[in-house]
Short mmCIF file of C-alpha atoms in Angstrom, two decimals:
data_model
loop_
_atom_site.label_atom_id
_atom_site.label_comp_id
_atom_site.label_asym_id
_atom_site.label_seq_id
_atom_site.Cartn_x
_atom_site.Cartn_y
_atom_site.Cartn_z
CA UNK A 10 3.92 20.78 38.36
CA UNK A 11 0.88 19.13 36.50
CA UNK A 12 1.69 15.61 35.66
CA UNK A 13 1.17 14.32 32.55
CA UNK A 14 -2.08 11.93 32.38
CA UNK A 15 -0.97 8.34 30.78
CA UNK A 16 -3.57 6.14 29.57
CA UNK A 17 -4.04 2.36 30.26
CA UNK A 18 -1.58 1.40 27.32
CA UNK A 19 2.10 2.78 27.52
CA UNK A 20 3.21 2.16 24.11
CA UNK A 21 2.33 4.18 21.16
CA UNK A 22 0.22 2.39 18.35
CA UNK A 23 2.95 2.51 16.14
CA UNK A 24 4.99 0.80 18.65
CA UNK A 25 2.58 -1.69 18.96
CA UNK A 26 2.42 -2.61 15.38
CA UNK A 27 6.34 -3.20 15.35
CA UNK A 28 5.97 -5.07 18.76
CA UNK A 29 3.26 -7.24 16.81
CA UNK A 30 4.97 -8.37 14.02
CA UNK A 31 7.95 -9.45 16.07
CA UNK A 32 5.98 -11.28 18.38
CA UNK A 33 4.33 -13.18 15.47
CA UNK A 34 7.73 -14.09 14.31
CA UNK A 35 9.02 -15.07 17.43
CA UNK A 36 5.70 -17.67 17.91
CA UNK A 37 6.21 -18.78 14.42
CA UNK A 38 9.82 -19.66 14.77
CA UNK A 39 9.24 -21.41 18.25
CA UNK A 40 6.54 -23.68 16.42
CA UNK A 41 8.80 -24.46 13.28
CA UNK A 42 12.01 -25.61 15.65
CA UNK A 43 9.62 -28.62 16.73
CA UNK A 44 10.72 -31.79 15.48
CA UNK A 45 6.91 -32.64 14.68
CA UNK A 46 6.93 -30.05 11.82
CA UNK A 47 9.87 -31.77 9.75
CA UNK A 48 9.92 -34.57 7.14
CA UNK A 49 12.92 -35.93 9.09
CA UNK A 50 11.64 -35.51 12.73
CA UNK A 51 15.02 -34.23 13.79
CA UNK A 52 13.72 -30.57 14.48
CA UNK A 53 15.14 -27.56 13.11
CA UNK A 54 17.76 -24.86 14.27
CA UNK A 55 16.51 -21.67 15.60
CA UNK A 56 18.24 -19.34 13.37
CA UNK A 57 17.08 -21.28 10.43
CA UNK A 58 13.46 -21.35 12.03
CA UNK A 59 13.83 -17.60 12.49
CA UNK A 60 14.83 -16.82 9.13
CA UNK A 61 11.79 -18.92 7.78
CA UNK A 62 9.08 -17.46 10.02
CA UNK A 63 10.30 -13.97 9.31
CA UNK A 64 10.53 -14.76 5.70
CA UNK A 65 7.03 -15.95 5.89
CA UNK A 66 5.14 -13.30 8.19
CA UNK A 67 7.00 -10.45 6.36
CA UNK A 68 5.73 -12.34 3.04
CA UNK A 69 9.29 -12.17 1.22
CA UNK A 70 10.01 -15.95 -0.03
CA UNK A 71 13.70 -16.40 0.86
CA UNK A 72 14.26 -19.76 2.51
CA UNK A 73 17.58 -21.26 3.81
CA UNK A 74 16.00 -24.56 3.60
CA UNK A 75 13.75 -26.21 1.03
CA UNK A 76 10.17 -25.69 1.64
CA UNK A 77 8.92 -28.95 0.38
CA UNK A 78 11.66 -31.26 1.52
CA UNK A 79 12.36 -30.09 4.90
CA UNK A 80 9.08 -29.25 6.41
CA UNK A 81 6.16 -31.55 6.56
CA UNK A 82 2.34 -30.40 6.19
CA UNK A 83 2.15 -29.64 9.64
CA UNK A 84 5.15 -27.22 8.86
CA UNK A 85 3.75 -26.09 5.41
CA UNK A 86 0.61 -25.21 7.31
CA UNK A 87 2.40 -22.95 9.91
CA UNK A 88 4.15 -21.26 7.30
CA UNK A 89 0.82 -20.52 5.30
CA UNK A 90 -0.67 -19.43 8.50
CA UNK A 91 2.33 -16.89 8.74
CA UNK A 92 1.80 -15.60 5.27
CA UNK A 93 -1.60 -14.87 5.67
CA UNK A 94 -1.00 -13.04 8.90
CA UNK A 95 1.79 -11.14 7.42
CA UNK A 96 0.16 -10.53 4.00
CA UNK A 97 -3.27 -9.07 5.68
CA UNK A 98 -1.72 -7.70 9.12
CA UNK A 99 -1.53 -8.99 11.99
CA UNK A 100 -4.29 -6.78 13.40
CA UNK A 101 -6.60 -8.64 11.13
CA UNK A 102 -6.79 -11.36 13.74
CA UNK A 103 -8.33 -9.81 16.74
CA UNK A 104 -10.58 -7.46 13.85
CA UNK A 105 -11.84 -11.02 12.81
CA UNK A 106 -12.47 -11.96 16.47
CA UNK A 107 -14.32 -9.21 17.24
CA UNK A 108 -16.37 -9.79 14.26
CA UNK A 109 -17.26 -13.28 14.76
CA UNK A 110 -18.04 -12.28 18.34
CA UNK A 111 -19.96 -9.29 17.11
CA UNK A 112 -18.59 -7.28 19.78
CA UNK A 113 -17.77 -3.39 19.01
CA UNK A 114 -14.12 -2.44 17.95
CA UNK A 115 -12.53 -0.41 20.75
CA UNK A 116 -10.93 3.10 19.84
CA UNK A 117 -7.49 1.70 20.54
CA UNK A 118 -7.79 -1.00 18.24
CA UNK A 119 -9.13 1.58 15.48
CA UNK A 120 -6.34 3.69 15.96
CA UNK A 121 -3.76 0.77 15.38
CA UNK A 122 -5.74 -0.50 12.52
CA UNK A 123 -5.26 3.11 11.07
CA UNK A 124 -1.65 3.37 11.66
CA UNK A 125 -1.23 -0.29 9.83
CA UNK A 126 -2.73 0.81 7.23
CA UNK A 127 -1.44 4.34 6.73
CA UNK A 128 -4.92 6.07 6.89
CA UNK A 129 -5.00 10.09 7.79
CA UNK A 130 -8.17 9.42 9.68
CA UNK A 131 -10.22 6.78 11.54
CA UNK A 132 -13.18 7.53 9.50
CA UNK A 133 -14.27 4.15 7.49
CA UNK A 134 -11.61 1.79 8.95
CA UNK A 135 -13.82 -0.64 10.09
CA UNK A 136 -15.67 -0.68 6.66
CA UNK A 137 -12.36 -0.99 5.05
CA UNK A 138 -11.08 -3.72 6.99
CA UNK A 139 -14.37 -5.91 6.33
CA UNK A 140 -13.70 -5.06 2.48
CA UNK A 141 -10.05 -6.16 2.91
CA UNK A 142 -11.40 -9.56 4.30
CA UNK A 143 -13.61 -10.02 2.08
CA UNK A 144 -11.59 -9.01 -1.12
CA UNK A 145 -8.69 -11.25 0.25
CA UNK A 146 -11.07 -14.57 0.91
CA UNK A 147 -12.72 -14.31 -2.76
CA UNK A 148 -9.41 -13.54 -4.51
CA UNK A 149 -7.65 -16.38 -2.90
CA UNK A 150 -10.35 -18.61 -3.22
CA UNK A 151 -10.77 -17.86 -6.86
CA UNK A 152 -6.94 -18.07 -7.55
CA UNK A 153 -7.04 -21.57 -5.97
CA UNK A 154 -10.20 -22.64 -8.03
CA UNK A 155 -8.06 -21.85 -11.08
CA UNK A 156 -4.91 -23.44 -10.17
CA UNK A 157 -6.58 -26.50 -8.94
CA UNK A 158 -8.04 -26.99 -12.69
CA UNK A 159 -4.00 -27.33 -13.75
CA UNK A 160 -2.70 -28.67 -10.78
CA UNK A 161 -5.25 -31.70 -9.89
CA UNK A 162 -4.90 -33.43 -13.00
CA UNK A 163 -1.19 -33.44 -12.90
CA UNK A 164 -0.47 -34.05 -9.15
CA UNK A 165 -3.87 -35.89 -7.95
CA UNK A 166 -6.93 -34.39 -6.20
CA UNK A 167 -5.50 -34.12 -2.53
CA UNK A 168 -1.94 -33.10 -3.51
CA UNK A 169 -3.17 -30.81 -6.46
CA UNK A 170 -5.77 -29.11 -4.12
CA UNK A 171 -3.23 -28.40 -1.30
CA UNK A 172 -0.70 -27.04 -3.99
CA UNK A 173 -3.45 -24.94 -5.54
CA UNK A 174 -4.31 -23.31 -1.86
CA UNK A 175 -0.84 -22.96 -0.82
CA UNK A 176 0.25 -21.14 -3.89
CA UNK A 177 -2.84 -19.09 -4.45
CA UNK A 178 -2.27 -17.61 -0.73
CA UNK A 179 1.50 -17.20 -1.18
CA UNK A 180 0.95 -15.52 -4.70
CA UNK A 181 -1.83 -13.06 -3.18
CA UNK A 182 0.16 -12.23 -0.32
CA UNK A 183 3.06 -11.59 -2.56
CA UNK A 184 5.17 -14.34 -0.40
CA UNK A 185 6.93 -16.09 -3.25
CA UNK A 186 6.91 -19.60 -1.07
CA UNK A 187 6.64 -22.65 -3.24
CA UNK A 188 6.23 -26.56 -2.74
CA UNK A 189 7.78 -27.56 -5.98
CA UNK A 190 11.52 -26.91 -5.39
CA UNK A 191 12.53 -24.81 -8.00
CA UNK A 192 9.89 -22.06 -7.79
CA UNK A 193 7.76 -21.75 -11.22
CA UNK A 194 10.70 -23.13 -13.33
CA UNK A 195 9.06 -26.14 -14.42
CA UNK A 196 5.89 -23.87 -15.84
CA UNK A 197 8.12 -22.16 -18.14
CA UNK A 198 5.85 -23.49 -20.94
CA UNK A 199 2.79 -23.19 -19.03
CA UNK A 200 1.29 -19.80 -19.76
CA UNK A 201 -1.81 -20.71 -17.76
CA UNK A 202 -0.21 -20.95 -14.18
CA UNK A 203 1.96 -18.12 -15.11
CA UNK A 204 -0.86 -15.76 -15.74
CA UNK A 205 -2.95 -16.94 -12.61
CA UNK A 206 0.40 -16.56 -10.55
CA UNK A 207 1.05 -13.15 -12.06
CA UNK A 208 -2.98 -11.96 -11.71
CA UNK A 209 -2.81 -12.80 -7.79
CA UNK A 210 0.51 -11.06 -7.38
CA UNK A 211 -1.17 -7.78 -9.10
CA UNK A 212 -3.78 -8.30 -7.00
CA UNK A 213 -2.62 -8.42 -3.85
CA UNK A 214 0.43 -6.06 -4.33
CA UNK A 215 -1.94 -3.28 -6.03
CA UNK A 216 -3.29 -1.97 -2.75
CA UNK A 217 -6.35 -2.67 -1.14
CA UNK A 218 -7.43 1.03 -1.05
CA UNK A 219 -6.95 1.15 -5.04
CA UNK A 220 -8.93 -1.81 -5.37
CA UNK A 221 -11.89 -0.10 -3.21
CA UNK A 222 -11.46 2.72 -5.61
CA UNK A 223 -11.81 0.87 -8.48
CA UNK A 224 -14.83 -1.04 -7.15
CA UNK A 225 -16.53 2.08 -6.54
CA UNK A 226 -15.65 4.04 -9.84
CA UNK A 227 -19.11 3.44 -10.98
CA UNK A 228 -20.83 5.31 -8.05
CA UNK A 229 -18.48 7.71 -7.73
CA UNK A 230 -16.86 8.55 -11.27
CA UNK A 231 -13.70 9.55 -9.67
CA UNK A 232 -10.30 8.13 -8.61
CA UNK A 233 -8.23 9.50 -5.87
CA UNK A 234 -4.74 11.05 -6.39
CA UNK A 235 -3.37 8.12 -4.87
CA UNK A 236 -5.17 5.18 -6.74
CA UNK A 237 -4.43 7.19 -9.89
CA UNK A 238 -0.68 7.65 -9.15
CA UNK A 239 -0.30 3.79 -7.97
CA UNK A 240 -1.99 2.57 -10.99
CA UNK A 241 0.20 4.86 -13.44
CA UNK A 242 3.10 3.82 -11.64
CA UNK A 243 2.24 -0.01 -11.50
CA UNK A 244 1.51 -0.21 -14.90
CA UNK A 245 4.24 1.74 -15.98
CA UNK A 246 6.82 -0.31 -14.18
CA UNK A 247 5.36 -3.65 -15.62
CA UNK A 248 5.31 -2.28 -19.40
CA UNK A 249 8.98 -1.02 -18.51
CA UNK A 250 9.95 -4.33 -17.31
CA UNK A 251 8.62 -6.12 -20.43
CA UNK A 252 10.45 -3.79 -22.75
CA UNK A 253 13.83 -4.04 -20.67
CA UNK A 254 13.73 -7.59 -20.08
CA UNK A 255 12.73 -8.04 -23.99
CA UNK A 256 15.87 -6.21 -24.71
CA UNK A 257 18.50 -7.31 -22.36
CA UNK A 258 17.54 -11.34 -22.82
CA UNK A 259 17.17 -11.16 -26.40
CA UNK A 260 13.67 -11.57 -26.58
CA UNK A 261 13.47 -14.54 -24.02
CA UNK A 262 15.94 -16.64 -25.98
CA UNK A 263 18.50 -16.71 -23.57
CA UNK A 264 16.53 -17.36 -20.64
CA UNK A 265 13.53 -19.50 -21.57
CA UNK A 266 13.77 -22.98 -23.36
CA UNK A 267 11.05 -22.84 -25.48
CA UNK A 268 10.69 -21.34 -28.85
CA UNK A 269 7.20 -20.39 -28.75
CA UNK A 270 6.86 -16.27 -28.68
CA UNK A 271 3.88 -17.03 -26.62
CA UNK A 272 5.58 -18.83 -23.81
CA UNK A 273 8.75 -16.25 -23.79
CA UNK A 274 6.16 -13.24 -23.66
CA UNK A 275 4.97 -14.97 -20.82
CA UNK A 276 7.89 -15.56 -18.82
CA UNK A 277 9.02 -11.79 -19.71
CA UNK A 278 5.77 -10.51 -18.36
CA UNK A 279 6.20 -12.70 -15.04
CA UNK A 280 9.85 -11.50 -14.76
CA UNK A 281 8.27 -8.06 -14.77
CA UNK A 282 5.41 -8.58 -12.31
CA UNK A 283 7.23 -10.81 -9.81
CA UNK A 284 10.42 -8.65 -9.53
CA UNK A 285 8.39 -6.03 -7.85
CA UNK A 286 7.48 -7.99 -4.78
CA UNK A 287 6.46 -11.56 -5.27
CA UNK A 288 9.35 -13.79 -5.41
CA UNK A 289 7.98 -16.30 -7.69
CA UNK A 290 10.61 -17.12 -10.50
CA UNK A 291 10.12 -19.10 -13.78
CA UNK A 292 13.60 -18.27 -15.02
CA UNK A 293 17.11 -19.19 -13.61
CA UNK A 294 18.36 -15.58 -12.53
CA UNK A 295 21.99 -17.20 -12.80
CA UNK A 296 21.44 -16.71 -16.70
CA UNK A 297 20.05 -13.64 -16.85
CA UNK A 298 22.07 -10.64 -18.22
CA UNK A 299 23.88 -8.13 -15.94
CA UNK A 300 21.44 -5.51 -17.49
CA UNK A 301 18.58 -7.51 -16.51
CA UNK A 302 20.06 -8.14 -12.97
CA UNK A 303 20.36 -4.29 -12.60
CA UNK A 304 16.66 -3.50 -13.41
CA UNK A 305 15.52 -6.35 -11.35
CA UNK A 306 17.31 -4.73 -8.48
CA UNK A 307 15.46 -1.35 -9.10
CA UNK A 308 12.33 -2.90 -9.50
CA UNK A 309 12.84 -4.91 -6.13
CA UNK A 310 13.60 -1.62 -4.67
CA UNK A 311 10.67 0.08 -5.86
CA UNK A 312 8.23 -2.68 -4.62
CA UNK A 313 4.57 -2.55 -4.53
CA UNK A 314 1.59 -0.04 -3.71
CA UNK A 315 1.23 0.95 0.18
CA UNK A 316 -1.77 -0.57 1.98
CA UNK A 317 -1.19 -3.80 0.16
CA UNK A 318 0.79 -7.35 0.82
CA UNK A 319 3.86 -5.59 -0.81
CA UNK A 320 6.92 -4.21 0.50
CA UNK A 321 9.79 -2.10 -0.88
CA UNK A 322 10.12 1.75 -1.30
CA UNK A 323 6.60 1.72 -2.67
CA UNK A 324 5.23 2.90 -6.03
CA UNK A 325 3.72 5.92 -4.69
CA UNK A 326 6.60 6.79 -3.00
CA UNK A 327 8.82 6.52 -6.17
CA UNK A 328 6.26 8.35 -8.32
CA UNK A 329 6.46 11.47 -5.93
CA UNK A 330 9.82 11.55 -6.52
CA UNK A 331 9.48 11.36 -10.01
CA UNK A 332 6.68 14.04 -10.12
CA UNK A 333 8.53 16.48 -7.93
CA UNK A 334 11.98 16.16 -10.08
CA UNK A 335 9.59 16.61 -13.28
CA UNK A 336 8.17 19.82 -11.64
CA UNK A 337 11.44 21.07 -10.57
CA UNK A 338 12.71 20.79 -14.09
CA UNK A 339 9.65 22.75 -15.25
CA UNK A 340 10.45 25.46 -12.81
CA UNK A 341 7.48 24.76 -10.48
CA UNK A 342 7.82 25.33 -6.79
CA UNK A 343 5.53 22.07 -5.91
CA UNK A 344 4.75 18.64 -7.32
CA UNK A 345 1.74 18.74 -9.54
CA UNK A 346 -0.14 16.04 -11.24
CA UNK A 347 -3.63 15.16 -12.30
CA UNK A 348 -4.31 19.05 -11.71
CA UNK A 349 -3.60 18.41 -7.87
CA UNK A 350 -0.60 19.38 -5.98
CA UNK A 351 0.84 17.10 -3.61
CA UNK A 352 1.53 18.30 -0.23
CA UNK A 353 5.11 19.43 0.38
CA UNK A 354 5.06 17.15 3.76
CA UNK A 355 4.35 14.02 1.59
CA UNK A 356 7.47 15.03 -0.86
CA UNK A 357 9.63 15.47 2.23
CA UNK A 358 8.37 11.89 3.63
CA UNK A 359 9.14 10.18 0.27
CA UNK A 360 12.70 12.01 -0.13
CA UNK A 361 13.34 10.81 3.87
CA UNK A 362 12.23 7.22 2.87
CA UNK A 363 14.44 7.01 -0.30
CA UNK A 364 17.58 8.23 1.20
CA UNK A 365 17.03 6.03 4.21
CA UNK A 366 16.44 2.90 2.54
CA UNK A 367 18.89 3.05 -0.04
CA UNK A 368 21.47 4.08 2.59
CA UNK A 369 20.54 0.99 4.65
CA UNK A 370 20.68 -1.31 1.78
CA UNK A 371 23.76 -0.36 0.65
CA UNK A 372 25.06 -0.26 4.27
CA UNK A 373 24.15 -3.88 4.45
CA UNK A 374 25.62 -4.68 1.11
CA UNK A 375 28.99 -3.61 2.47
CA UNK A 376 29.12 -5.34 5.68
CA UNK A 377 27.78 -8.57 3.57
CA UNK A 378 30.79 -8.14 1.47
CA UNK A 379 32.85 -8.85 4.39
CA UNK A 380 30.88 -11.54 6.12
CA UNK A 381 29.87 -13.40 2.76
CA UNK A 382 31.79 -15.93 0.86
CA UNK A 383 31.29 -14.89 -3.04
CA UNK A 384 31.62 -17.45 -6.32
CA UNK A 385 34.72 -16.50 -8.05
CA UNK A 386 32.37 -15.95 -10.84
CA UNK A 387 30.19 -13.51 -9.12
CA UNK A 388 30.67 -9.67 -8.43
CA UNK A 389 28.75 -7.14 -6.08
CA UNK A 390 25.54 -7.81 -7.95
CA UNK A 391 25.24 -11.25 -6.14
CA UNK A 392 25.13 -9.39 -2.61
CA UNK A 393 23.00 -6.38 -3.69
CA UNK A 394 20.58 -8.65 -5.40
CA UNK A 395 20.14 -10.77 -1.87
CA UNK A 396 20.10 -7.24 -0.10
CA UNK A 397 17.11 -5.60 -2.30
CA UNK A 398 15.39 -8.72 -2.45
CA UNK A 399 15.13 -8.72 1.28
CA UNK A 400 14.32 -5.19 1.79
CA UNK A 401 11.81 -4.98 -0.77
CA UNK A 402 10.30 -8.45 0.65
CA UNK A 403 10.63 -9.89 -2.75
CA UNK A 404 12.15 -13.22 -2.10
CA UNK A 405 14.24 -13.79 -5.37
CA UNK A 406 17.86 -14.77 -5.04
CA UNK A 407 21.05 -15.53 -7.36
CA UNK A 408 21.79 -18.48 -5.03
CA UNK A 409 23.08 -16.83 -1.92
CA UNK A 410 20.65 -17.52 0.79
CA UNK A 411 21.29 -21.15 1.64
CA UNK A 412 24.80 -20.41 1.99
CA UNK A 413 24.59 -17.29 4.16
CA UNK A 414 26.65 -16.80 7.41
CA UNK A 415 24.84 -16.17 10.74
CA UNK A 416 25.74 -12.76 10.50
CA UNK A 417 24.53 -12.84 6.97
CA UNK A 418 21.13 -14.69 7.95
CA UNK A 419 20.61 -12.01 10.91
CA UNK A 420 21.17 -8.50 8.50
CA UNK A 421 18.68 -10.38 6.07
CA UNK A 422 16.01 -11.15 8.71
CA UNK A 423 16.15 -7.47 9.97
CA UNK A 424 15.76 -6.35 6.45
CA UNK A 425 12.75 -8.49 5.81
CA UNK A 426 11.29 -6.97 9.20
CA UNK A 427 12.06 -3.56 8.13
CA UNK A 428 11.00 -3.86 4.47
CA UNK A 429 7.60 -5.51 6.02
CA UNK A 430 6.79 -3.03 8.71
CA UNK A 431 8.07 -0.04 7.32
CA UNK A 432 11.45 1.89 7.93
CA UNK A 433 9.54 4.54 9.39
CA UNK A 434 7.62 2.45 11.64
CA UNK A 435 10.52 0.91 13.07
CA UNK A 436 12.58 4.26 13.36
CA UNK A 437 9.54 5.90 15.33
CA UNK A 438 8.96 2.90 17.42
CA UNK A 439 12.35 3.22 18.73
CA UNK A 440 12.87 6.97 18.89
CA UNK A 441 9.30 7.58 20.29
CA UNK A 442 10.34 8.51 23.73
CA UNK A 443 13.19 10.65 22.47
CA UNK A 444 10.80 12.55 20.28
CA UNK A 445 8.67 13.20 23.43
CA UNK A 446 11.38 14.57 25.43
CA UNK A 447 12.59 16.94 22.81
CA UNK A 448 9.96 19.21 23.79
CA UNK A 449 7.48 21.50 21.26
CA UNK A 450 8.01 22.07 17.53
CA UNK A 451 9.75 25.26 16.92
CA UNK A 452 11.78 26.62 13.83
CA UNK A 453 15.16 27.77 13.64
CA UNK A 454 16.47 30.82 11.57
CA UNK A 455 16.65 29.95 7.92
CA UNK A 456 20.31 30.37 5.76
CA UNK A 457 21.01 29.11 2.37
CA UNK A 458 23.18 26.33 1.19
CA UNK A 459 25.05 26.11 -2.29
CA UNK A 460 24.09 22.89 -4.03
CA UNK A 461 24.43 21.04 -7.19
#
């Protein structure tokens, strides 16, 4: 019997992505345990360092420690580095090395890059990576410059410049880490800063492929179905968020101290934008209504766009499910939108993602309802908010994060990792050998089942 020829690498590119992210997190965790990167010089427990490194690499923003008081400049630089790696993808590092050394990118690296970007083919993967690198650098530098205009007069040149750079990178990568201690609550009355941060969040969460499509529109005069769907769903969710929060929070009077309509609108817009993946907040979520909390959970679950710095179920996945539902109600056999038919395999993938991710979040919430201590004035929404925030790599919290038990921290760490790497990537990486051992593909006899 002829043996199957094995390549020089025994692991699949999907497994390499999962292991690569885990490796970066482990290295970051070990660095953050060092006494020299803390303010008091006493070091950090491994579980808290692991939690912080996972949150930074998975661009979430949930923290068991206060970033600006616990970590010194060295610790903050490590966190910022992890945010950049996690936001752009850890494969950006070897790509930058190849580019600087003017070396040819090998086939294996191209395959891994394709898998990390969820592309269908290897064609144009290097051009896309160069575009992503340039796009990210330009946007983060521009964001840092715009924030420096406000921060430098307030905090001084050195501190203001550092704050501007840190928050520009954190916002663009949808990470949500802040150096103010209260996120952006102190900027409720500063629409300029809220607008700049919100713009950076949208830029990073919209997806690099969508931005490339938009930049090339003048030449091509067309957008791909992916870009059309991503833009439509993203804009719809932002507008829906503003409307729902305006109604549920009495126009902003219940969550914003200012009486200015402009300030209220800026905060409502910021709530709608940041809830999908970024984690920054300008209002105290302890004062947000139950309706507002529930809708925030929905936005966190949906998340951003594939091929971006965002996590969650993804806008296009949600869009495919909505389109399939509408098409079915219209009596159509296939999911149709923008004069195109979405492949049945894509619809099946979207349904699978929705079912697995929702089941996972509910299961984790059930376990945490046993392991975590809830305040007497809080209900299950306290846990649901934390769970969906971790999976969506959002970073919003109602106050549970610093009080998590060891089991709770490990569960949230796992959710942040799965939310960033992707549930299917993690699942495939764990079951790859089992899938290979099952042999070829075949179809069993069909039979009907009553539903509904």
